[in-house]
CSV table of C-alpha atoms in Angstrom, one decimal:
chain,number,residue,atom,x,y,z
A,1,MET,CA,-28.0,-23.0,-3.0
A,2,MET,CA,-26.4,-22.5,0.4
A,3,PRO,CA,-28.8,-20.8,2.9
A,4,THR,CA,-27.7,-17.5,4.4
A,5,LEU,CA,-26.8,-18.4,8.0
A,6,ASP,CA,-25.2,-16.2,10.6
A,7,THR,CA,-21.5,-16.8,11.4
A,8,ALA,CA,-21.1,-17.7,15.0
A,9,GLU,CA,-18.5,-18.7,17.6
A,10,LEU,CA,-18.6,-22.3,18.7
A,11,PRO,CA,-19.4,-22.4,22.4
A,12,ALA,CA,-16.6,-23.6,24.6
A,13,ASP,CA,-18.9,-26.4,25.9
A,14,ALA,CA,-20.1,-27.5,22.5
A,15,VAL,CA,-20.8,-31.2,22.0
A,16,GLU,CA,-21.1,-32.8,18.6
A,17,VAL,CA,-24.5,-34.5,18.6
A,18,GLY,CA,-25.1,-35.4,15.0
A,19,ARG,CA,-24.9,-34.3,11.4
A,20,VAL,CA,-27.3,-33.1,8.7
A,21,GLY,CA,-28.5,-35.9,6.4
A,22,ASP,CA,-30.5,-35.6,3.2
A,23,ALA,CA,-33.2,-33.1,2.3
A,24,TRP,CA,-36.6,-34.2,3.3
A,25,GLY,CA,-39.4,-33.0,1.1
A,26,ILE,CA,-39.4,-29.7,-0.8
A,27,LYS,CA,-40.0,-27.1,1.9
A,28,GLY,CA,-36.5,-27.0,3.4
A,29,TRP,CA,-36.8,-29.8,6.0
A,30,PHE,CA,-33.8,-32.1,6.4
A,31,LYS,CA,-33.0,-35.4,8.0
A,32,VAL,CA,-30.7,-35.5,11.0
A,33,VAL,CA,-28.3,-38.4,11.8
A,34,SER,CA,-28.0,-38.4,15.6
A,35,HIS,CA,-24.9,-39.7,17.4
A,36,SER,CA,-27.2,-40.8,20.3
A,37,ALA,CA,-30.0,-43.3,20.6
A,38,THR,CA,-31.7,-40.8,22.9
A,39,PRO,CA,-31.4,-37.4,21.1
A,40,GLU,CA,-33.2,-35.2,23.6
A,41,ALA,CA,-30.6,-32.4,23.2
A,42,LEU,CA,-31.6,-32.1,19.5
A,43,PHE,CA,-35.2,-31.6,20.5
A,44,SER,CA,-34.6,-29.2,23.4
A,45,SER,CA,-32.2,-26.8,21.8
A,46,ARG,CA,-33.2,-24.2,19.2
A,47,ARG,CA,-29.7,-23.1,18.5
A,48,TRP,CA,-27.5,-25.6,16.6
A,49,PHE,CA,-24.0,-24.7,15.6
A,50,LEU,CA,-22.8,-26.2,12.3
A,51,LEU,CA,-19.3,-27.0,11.2
A,52,PRO,CA,-18.5,-28.1,7.6
A,53,THR,CA,-18.4,-31.8,6.8
A,54,GLU,CA,-15.0,-33.5,7.4
A,55,ARG,CA,-15.3,-35.4,4.1
A,56,GLY,CA,-16.6,-34.4,0.7
A,57,VAL,CA,-17.6,-31.0,-0.7
A,58,LYS,CA,-17.6,-28.2,1.9
A,59,THR,CA,-20.4,-25.7,1.1
A,60,PHE,CA,-19.4,-23.3,3.8
A,61,ALA,CA,-16.5,-22.4,6.1
A,62,GLY,CA,-16.3,-21.6,9.8
A,63,THR,CA,-19.1,-22.0,12.3
A,64,LYS,CA,-22.7,-21.2,11.3
A,65,LEU,CA,-25.7,-20.7,13.6
A,66,LEU,CA,-28.8,-22.7,12.6
A,67,ARG,CA,-31.9,-21.4,14.3
A,68,VAL,CA,-34.2,-24.4,14.5
A,69,MET,CA,-37.9,-24.0,14.2
A,70,GLU,CA,-38.8,-27.6,14.8
A,71,ALA,CA,-37.1,-31.0,15.2
A,72,LYS,CA,-39.2,-34.2,15.6
A,73,GLU,CA,-39.1,-37.9,15.3
A,74,HIS,CA,-40.4,-39.3,12.0
A,75,SER,CA,-40.4,-42.9,10.8
A,76,GLY,CA,-37.7,-44.0,13.2
A,77,GLY,CA,-35.4,-41.0,12.4
A,78,ILE,CA,-35.3,-37.3,13.0
A,79,VAL,CA,-36.3,-34.4,10.7
A,80,ALA,CA,-35.8,-30.7,11.3
A,81,GLN,CA,-36.8,-27.3,9.9
A,82,ALA,CA,-34.8,-24.1,10.4
A,83,HIS,CA,-35.0,-20.4,9.7
A,84,ALA,CA,-33.3,-19.4,6.4
A,85,VAL,CA,-33.4,-23.0,5.0
A,86,GLU,CA,-36.0,-22.5,2.4
A,87,GLY,CA,-36.5,-25.2,-0.2
A,88,ARG,CA,-34.9,-28.5,-1.0
A,89,ASP,CA,-31.8,-27.1,-2.6
A,90,ALA,CA,-31.0,-25.1,0.6
A,91,ALA,CA,-31.5,-28.2,2.7
A,92,GLU,CA,-29.2,-30.3,0.4
A,93,ALA,CA,-26.5,-27.7,0.7
A,94,LEU,CA,-26.2,-28.5,4.4
A,95,ARG,CA,-25.8,-32.2,3.9
A,96,GLY,CA,-22.9,-33.6,5.9
A,97,ALA,CA,-22.6,-30.5,8.2
A,98,ARG,CA,-21.7,-31.5,11.7
A,99,ILE,CA,-24.2,-30.4,14.4
A,100,PHE,CA,-23.0,-29.1,17.8
A,101,ILE,CA,-25.1,-28.0,20.8
A,102,ALA,CA,-23.9,-26.2,23.9
A,103,ARG,CA,-23.7,-28.6,26.8
A,104,THR,CA,-25.6,-26.1,28.9
A,105,SER,CA,-28.6,-26.5,26.5
A,106,PHE,CA,-28.9,-30.2,27.2
A,107,PRO,CA,-32.0,-31.2,29.3
A,108,SER,CA,-31.2,-32.2,32.9
A,109,ALA,CA,-30.4,-35.9,33.4
A,110,ALA,CA,-32.5,-37.9,35.8
A,111,THR,CA,-31.0,-39.2,39.1
A,112,ASP,CA,-28.4,-41.9,38.3
A,113,GLU,CA,-28.4,-41.1,34.6
A,114,TYR,CA,-25.5,-39.4,32.9
A,115,TYR,CA,-24.6,-38.0,29.5
A,116,TRP,CA,-21.7,-39.9,28.0
A,117,VAL,CA,-19.9,-36.7,27.3
A,118,ASP,CA,-19.9,-36.0,31.1
A,119,LEU,CA,-18.2,-39.3,31.9
A,120,ILE,CA,-15.3,-39.0,29.4
A,121,GLY,CA,-12.1,-38.0,31.1
A,122,LEU,CA,-13.2,-39.0,34.6
A,123,ASP,CA,-10.7,-40.9,36.8
A,124,VAL,CA,-11.7,-44.5,37.7
A,125,VAL,CA,-10.7,-46.1,41.0
A,126,ASN,CA,-11.8,-49.3,42.7
A,127,ARG,CA,-13.1,-49.7,46.2
A,128,GLU,CA,-9.6,-50.1,47.5
A,129,GLY,CA,-8.6,-46.7,46.0
A,130,VAL,CA,-6.4,-48.3,43.3
A,131,ALA,CA,-6.4,-46.0,40.2
A,132,LEU,CA,-7.6,-47.9,37.1
A,133,GLY,CA,-7.2,-45.1,34.6
A,134,GLN,CA,-9.4,-42.5,32.9
A,135,VAL,CA,-12.6,-43.0,30.8
A,136,LYS,CA,-11.6,-42.7,27.2
A,137,GLU,CA,-14.9,-43.5,25.6
A,138,LEU,CA,-18.1,-45.5,26.1
A,139,LEU,CA,-19.4,-48.3,23.9
A,140,SER,CA,-23.0,-49.5,23.6
A,141,THR,CA,-23.0,-53.2,23.2
A,142,GLY,CA,-26.8,-53.4,22.9
A,143,ALA,CA,-27.3,-55.1,26.3
A,144,GLN,CA,-25.3,-52.6,28.3
A,145,THR,CA,-22.9,-49.7,28.1
A,146,VAL,CA,-19.2,-50.3,28.7
A,147,LEU,CA,-16.6,-47.8,30.0
A,148,VAL,CA,-13.4,-48.0,28.0
A,149,ILE,CA,-10.7,-47.0,30.5
A,150,ALA,CA,-7.2,-45.9,29.3
A,151,TYR,CA,-4.2,-46.6,31.5
A,152,GLU,CA,-0.5,-47.0,31.1
A,153,GLU,CA,1.7,-49.9,32.3
A,154,LEU,CA,5.4,-50.6,32.1
A,155,ASP,CA,6.4,-53.6,30.0
A,156,GLU,CA,9.3,-56.0,30.8
A,157,ALA,CA,11.8,-53.5,29.4
A,158,GLY,CA,10.5,-50.7,31.5
A,159,VAL,CA,8.8,-49.0,28.5
A,160,SER,CA,5.4,-47.4,29.1
A,161,GLN,CA,2.5,-49.0,27.1
A,162,ALA,CA,-0.9,-47.4,26.5
A,163,LEU,CA,-3.5,-50.0,27.4
A,164,GLU,CA,-7.3,-50.2,27.8
A,165,ARG,CA,-9.6,-52.1,30.2
A,166,MET,CA,-13.4,-52.3,29.9
A,167,VAL,CA,-15.8,-52.2,32.7
A,168,PRO,CA,-19.6,-52.6,32.2
A,169,PHE,CA,-21.4,-49.5,33.2
A,170,VAL,CA,-24.1,-51.3,35.3
A,171,ALA,CA,-25.0,-50.9,39.0
A,172,VAL,CA,-23.4,-54.2,40.0
A,173,TYR,CA,-19.9,-52.8,39.1
A,174,ILE,CA,-20.4,-49.0,39.4
A,175,ASP,CA,-20.5,-47.9,43.1
A,176,LYS,CA,-20.5,-44.1,42.6
A,177,VAL,CA,-20.2,-41.5,39.9
A,178,ASP,CA,-19.0,-38.2,41.4
A,179,LEU,CA,-19.1,-35.6,38.6
A,180,PRO,CA,-17.9,-32.7,40.8
A,181,ALA,CA,-14.9,-34.7,41.9
A,182,ARG,CA,-14.5,-36.1,38.3
A,183,ARG,CA,-14.3,-39.7,39.7
A,184,ILE,CA,-16.0,-43.0,39.3
A,185,THR,CA,-15.7,-45.7,42.0
A,186,VAL,CA,-16.1,-49.3,40.8
A,187,ASP,CA,-16.1,-52.8,42.1
A,188,TRP,CA,-13.3,-54.0,39.8
A,189,GLN,CA,-9.8,-55.2,40.1
A,190,PRO,CA,-6.8,-54.2,38.0
A,191,ASP,CA,-6.2,-57.8,36.9
A,192,TYR,CA,-9.7,-58.5,35.6
């Protein structure tokens, strides 16, 4: 039984942070599958915006507002309880829903810490001012995070090719992240 949730407009700065997993218990709690190893945004925001699952059975359409009562860590995962989600059936009806939170609701990052979503799209240049491309995505390799930088290069026939280069996001290679200027300066050469 789908809970009665308010229809909402997805904020312009909404970031997908996870999805609803299985029901947890019989009182309407549900598991949350976070897209981040550090899910502080899920814990700090009490207003989650839901969009239907991209695969499988859709139990609702449009954007729904989920008013979260509590979200907490439990046995290495995350569980949450929300208003209007009463009972196991209501929690199961939300399974697979994509969870979005307004970027303005994220907790402030510490000095020299950045949310990945803030780095995507930034221009990357080296110390000599040579443009290396734009941050397309970030990868976690376990030991470190890596910037995936998209750029274009002409092949021998003069045709533009979309390529990628990877730069470890560690202090030895990253000189400066300037969010207002939308630029990252790195100690990296185009032929590495």
